[in-house]
Amino acid sequence: MSIPPRPARPLSSLSTAFALLLLLVLAPPLLVLSAAPRAHALENGLARTPPMGWNDWNAFGCNVSEALVEQTADYLVSSGLKDAGYAYVNIDDCWMSSARNSAGQLVPDPAK
């Protein structure tokens, strides 16, 4: 058993008014966006993509060590992430001693 198609109904004046209002509201922002100038980059080969890297904090917190950083860097290479643009291994926190040097600078923790 097939269901016969319903006949098309003409748009009511309310539907037409709503469609026109929608067009009047949406058209100006779309025209502005399409006319916006394009961004220009220097053609020097630098920063063609955002600087990409890996940060240890979310994975390891303060459980960071020199060996762990080296293993992570090796994995970025062996997994293909380096070829995909990952160039940095960021050591976020907990790499330093609890005391600064006499010049007030942070000092690496020799145990880590």
PDB file of C-alpha atoms in Angstrom:
ATOM      1  CA  MET A   1       0.000   0.000   0.000  1.00  0.00           C
ATOM      2  CA  SER A   2       1.454   3.356  -1.008  1.00  0.00           C
ATOM      3  CA  ILE A   3       0.668   6.684   0.553  1.00  0.00           C
ATOM      4  CA  PRO A   4      -0.354   9.323  -1.969  1.00  0.00           C
ATOM      5  CA  PRO A   5       1.798  12.482  -1.927  1.00  0.00           C
ATOM      6  CA  ARG A   6       0.348  15.569  -0.306  1.00  0.00           C
ATOM      7  CA  PRO A   7      -0.306  18.492  -2.593  1.00  0.00           C
ATOM      8  CA  ALA A   8       2.098  21.427  -2.188  1.00  0.00           C
ATOM      9  CA  ARG A   9       0.759  24.292  -0.118  1.00  0.00           C
ATOM     10  CA  PRO A  10       1.482  27.870  -1.159  1.00  0.00           C
ATOM     11  CA  LEU A  11       3.620  29.877   1.270  1.00  0.00           C
ATOM     12  CA  SER A  12       1.564  31.983   3.589  1.00  0.00           C
ATOM     13  CA  SER A  13       2.260  35.675   3.829  1.00  0.00           C
ATOM     14  CA  LEU A  14       3.676  35.040   7.335  1.00  0.00           C
ATOM     15  CA  SER A  15       6.162  32.497   5.953  1.00  0.00           C
ATOM     16  CA  THR A  16       7.164  34.895   3.198  1.00  0.00           C
ATOM     17  CA  ALA A  17       7.611  37.730   5.689  1.00  0.00           C
ATOM     18  CA  PHE A  18       9.733  35.512   7.930  1.00  0.00           C
ATOM     19  CA  ALA A  19      11.914  34.450   4.987  1.00  0.00           C
ATOM     20  CA  LEU A  20      12.462  38.098   3.987  1.00  0.00           C
ATOM     21  CA  LEU A  21      13.281  39.086   7.570  1.00  0.00           C
ATOM     22  CA  LEU A  22      15.772  36.237   7.823  1.00  0.00           C
ATOM     23  CA  LEU A  23      17.390  37.323   4.568  1.00  0.00           C
ATOM     24  CA  LEU A  24      17.626  40.945   5.746  1.00  0.00           C
ATOM     25  CA  VAL A  25      19.221  39.881   9.033  1.00  0.00           C
ATOM     26  CA  LEU A  26      21.700  37.372   7.604  1.00  0.00           C
ATOM     27  CA  ALA A  27      22.715  39.029   4.340  1.00  0.00           C
ATOM     28  CA  PRO A  28      24.703  42.036   5.688  1.00  0.00           C
ATOM     29  CA  PRO A  29      27.061  39.990   7.941  1.00  0.00           C
ATOM     30  CA  LEU A  30      27.654  37.498   5.136  1.00  0.00           C
ATOM     31  CA  LEU A  31      28.500  40.286   2.710  1.00  0.00           C
ATOM     32  CA  VAL A  32      30.928  41.823   5.214  1.00  0.00           C
ATOM     33  CA  LEU A  33      32.624  38.473   5.816  1.00  0.00           C
ATOM     34  CA  SER A  34      32.977  37.749   2.133  1.00  0.00           C
ATOM     35  CA  ALA A  35      34.495  41.191   1.509  1.00  0.00           C
ATOM     36  CA  ALA A  36      37.023  41.002   4.386  1.00  0.00           C
ATOM     37  CA  PRO A  37      40.648  41.312   3.293  1.00  0.00           C
ATOM     38  CA  ARG A  38      42.736  38.173   3.307  1.00  0.00           C
ATOM     39  CA  ALA A  39      45.560  37.787   5.807  1.00  0.00           C
ATOM     40  CA  HIS A  40      49.025  38.212   4.369  1.00  0.00           C
ATOM     41  CA  ALA A  41      52.038  36.228   5.483  1.00  0.00           C
ATOM     42  CA  LEU A  42      55.661  36.948   4.829  1.00  0.00           C
ATOM     43  CA  GLU A  43      57.092  34.608   2.226  1.00  0.00           C
ATOM     44  CA  ASN A  44      60.147  33.788   4.327  1.00  0.00           C
ATOM     45  CA  GLY A  45      59.227  30.179   5.143  1.00  0.00           C
ATOM     46  CA  LEU A  46      58.829  30.846   8.870  1.00  0.00           C
ATOM     47  CA  ALA A  47      55.694  29.931  10.860  1.00  0.00           C
ATOM     48  CA  ARG A  48      53.787  28.506   7.911  1.00  0.00           C
ATOM     49  CA  THR A  49      51.865  26.555  10.557  1.00  0.00           C
ATOM     50  CA  PRO A  50      51.397  27.367  14.246  1.00  0.00           C
ATOM     51  CA  PRO A  51      54.354  26.310  16.388  1.00  0.00           C
ATOM     52  CA  MET A  52      53.442  22.764  17.405  1.00  0.00           C
ATOM     53  CA  GLY A  53      54.819  20.773  20.272  1.00  0.00           C
ATOM     54  CA  TRP A  54      54.031  18.561  23.220  1.00  0.00           C
ATOM     55  CA  ASN A  55      53.738  19.722  26.829  1.00  0.00           C
ATOM     56  CA  ASP A  56      54.509  17.338  29.690  1.00  0.00           C
ATOM     57  CA  TRP A  57      52.250  18.827  32.351  1.00  0.00           C
ATOM     58  CA  ASN A  58      48.931  17.187  31.470  1.00  0.00           C
ATOM     59  CA  ALA A  59      50.553  13.772  31.103  1.00  0.00           C
ATOM     60  CA  PHE A  60      53.108  13.723  33.906  1.00  0.00           C
ATOM     61  CA  GLY A  61      52.620  16.705  36.239  1.00  0.00           C
ATOM     62  CA  CYS A  62      55.679  16.906  38.490  1.00  0.00           C
ATOM     63  CA  ASN A  63      56.819  13.353  37.693  1.00  0.00           C
ATOM     64  CA  VAL A  64      59.222  14.612  35.033  1.00  0.00           C
ATOM     65  CA  SER A  65      62.812  13.522  34.493  1.00  0.00           C
ATOM     66  CA  GLU A  66      65.524  13.946  31.887  1.00  0.00           C
ATOM     67  CA  ALA A  67      64.969  10.372  30.704  1.00  0.00           C
ATOM     68  CA  LEU A  68      61.222  10.962  30.298  1.00  0.00           C
ATOM     69  CA  VAL A  69      61.802  14.116  28.245  1.00  0.00           C
ATOM     70  CA  GLU A  70      64.276  12.266  26.014  1.00  0.00           C
ATOM     71  CA  GLN A  71      61.866   9.345  25.548  1.00  0.00           C
ATOM     72  CA  THR A  72      59.086  11.744  24.636  1.00  0.00           C
ATOM     73  CA  ALA A  73      61.273  13.510  22.062  1.00  0.00           C
ATOM     74  CA  ASP A  74      62.288  10.150  20.580  1.00  0.00           C
ATOM     75  CA  TYR A  75      58.609   9.146  20.347  1.00  0.00           C
ATOM     76  CA  LEU A  76      57.710  12.369  18.523  1.00  0.00           C
ATOM     77  CA  VAL A  77      60.255  11.356  15.894  1.00  0.00           C
ATOM     78  CA  SER A  78      59.463   7.619  15.684  1.00  0.00           C
ATOM     79  CA  SER A  79      55.670   8.125  15.566  1.00  0.00           C
ATOM     80  CA  GLY A  80      55.859  10.583  12.660  1.00  0.00           C
ATOM     81  CA  LEU A  81      54.705  13.597  14.664  1.00  0.00           C
ATOM     82  CA  LYS A  82      57.972  15.417  13.911  1.00  0.00           C
ATOM     83  CA  ASP A  83      57.326  15.011  10.186  1.00  0.00           C
ATOM     84  CA  ALA A  84      53.793  16.351  10.766  1.00  0.00           C
ATOM     85  CA  GLY A  85      55.248  19.573  12.220  1.00  0.00           C
ATOM     86  CA  TYR A  86      55.692  18.870  15.941  1.00  0.00           C
ATOM     87  CA  ALA A  87      58.995  20.560  16.737  1.00  0.00           C
ATOM     88  CA  TYR A  88      58.928  21.183  20.498  1.00  0.00           C
ATOM     89  CA  VAL A  89      58.933  19.212  23.726  1.00  0.00           C
ATOM     90  CA  ASN A  90      57.982  21.722  26.407  1.00  0.00           C
ATOM     91  CA  ILE A  91      59.004  21.085  29.991  1.00  0.00           C
ATOM     92  CA  ASP A  92      56.272  22.947  31.826  1.00  0.00           C
ATOM     93  CA  ASP A  93      57.000  22.821  35.543  1.00  0.00           C
ATOM     94  CA  CYS A  94      58.799  20.981  38.324  1.00  0.00           C
ATOM     95  CA  TRP A  95      62.124  20.882  36.473  1.00  0.00           C
ATOM     96  CA  MET A  96      63.733  23.419  38.791  1.00  0.00           C
ATOM     97  CA  SER A  97      65.183  23.358  42.280  1.00  0.00           C
ATOM     98  CA  SER A  98      63.185  24.863  45.091  1.00  0.00           C
ATOM     99  CA  ALA A  99      65.814  27.612  45.574  1.00  0.00           C
ATOM    100  CA  ARG A 100      67.016  30.195  43.061  1.00  0.00           C
ATOM    101  CA  ASN A 101      70.648  31.099  42.498  1.00  0.00           C
ATOM    102  CA  SER A 102      72.292  34.268  43.880  1.00  0.00           C
ATOM    103  CA  ALA A 103      71.129  36.248  40.810  1.00  0.00           C
ATOM    104  CA  GLY A 104      67.522  35.234  41.454  1.00  0.00           C
ATOM    105  CA  GLN A 105      67.356  32.913  38.455  1.00  0.00           C
ATOM    106  CA  LEU A 106      65.661  29.516  38.408  1.00  0.00           C
ATOM    107  CA  VAL A 107      68.086  26.607  38.670  1.00  0.00           C
ATOM    108  CA  PRO A 108      67.509  23.142  37.179  1.00  0.00           C
ATOM    109  CA  ASP A 109      67.037  20.356  39.693  1.00  0.00           C
ATOM    110  CA  PRO A 110      70.171  18.174  39.231  1.00  0.00           C
ATOM    111  CA  ALA A 111      68.234  15.032  40.214  1.00  0.00           C
ATOM    112  CA  LYS A 112      65.710  15.549  37.393  1.00  0.00           C
TER     113      LYS A 112
END
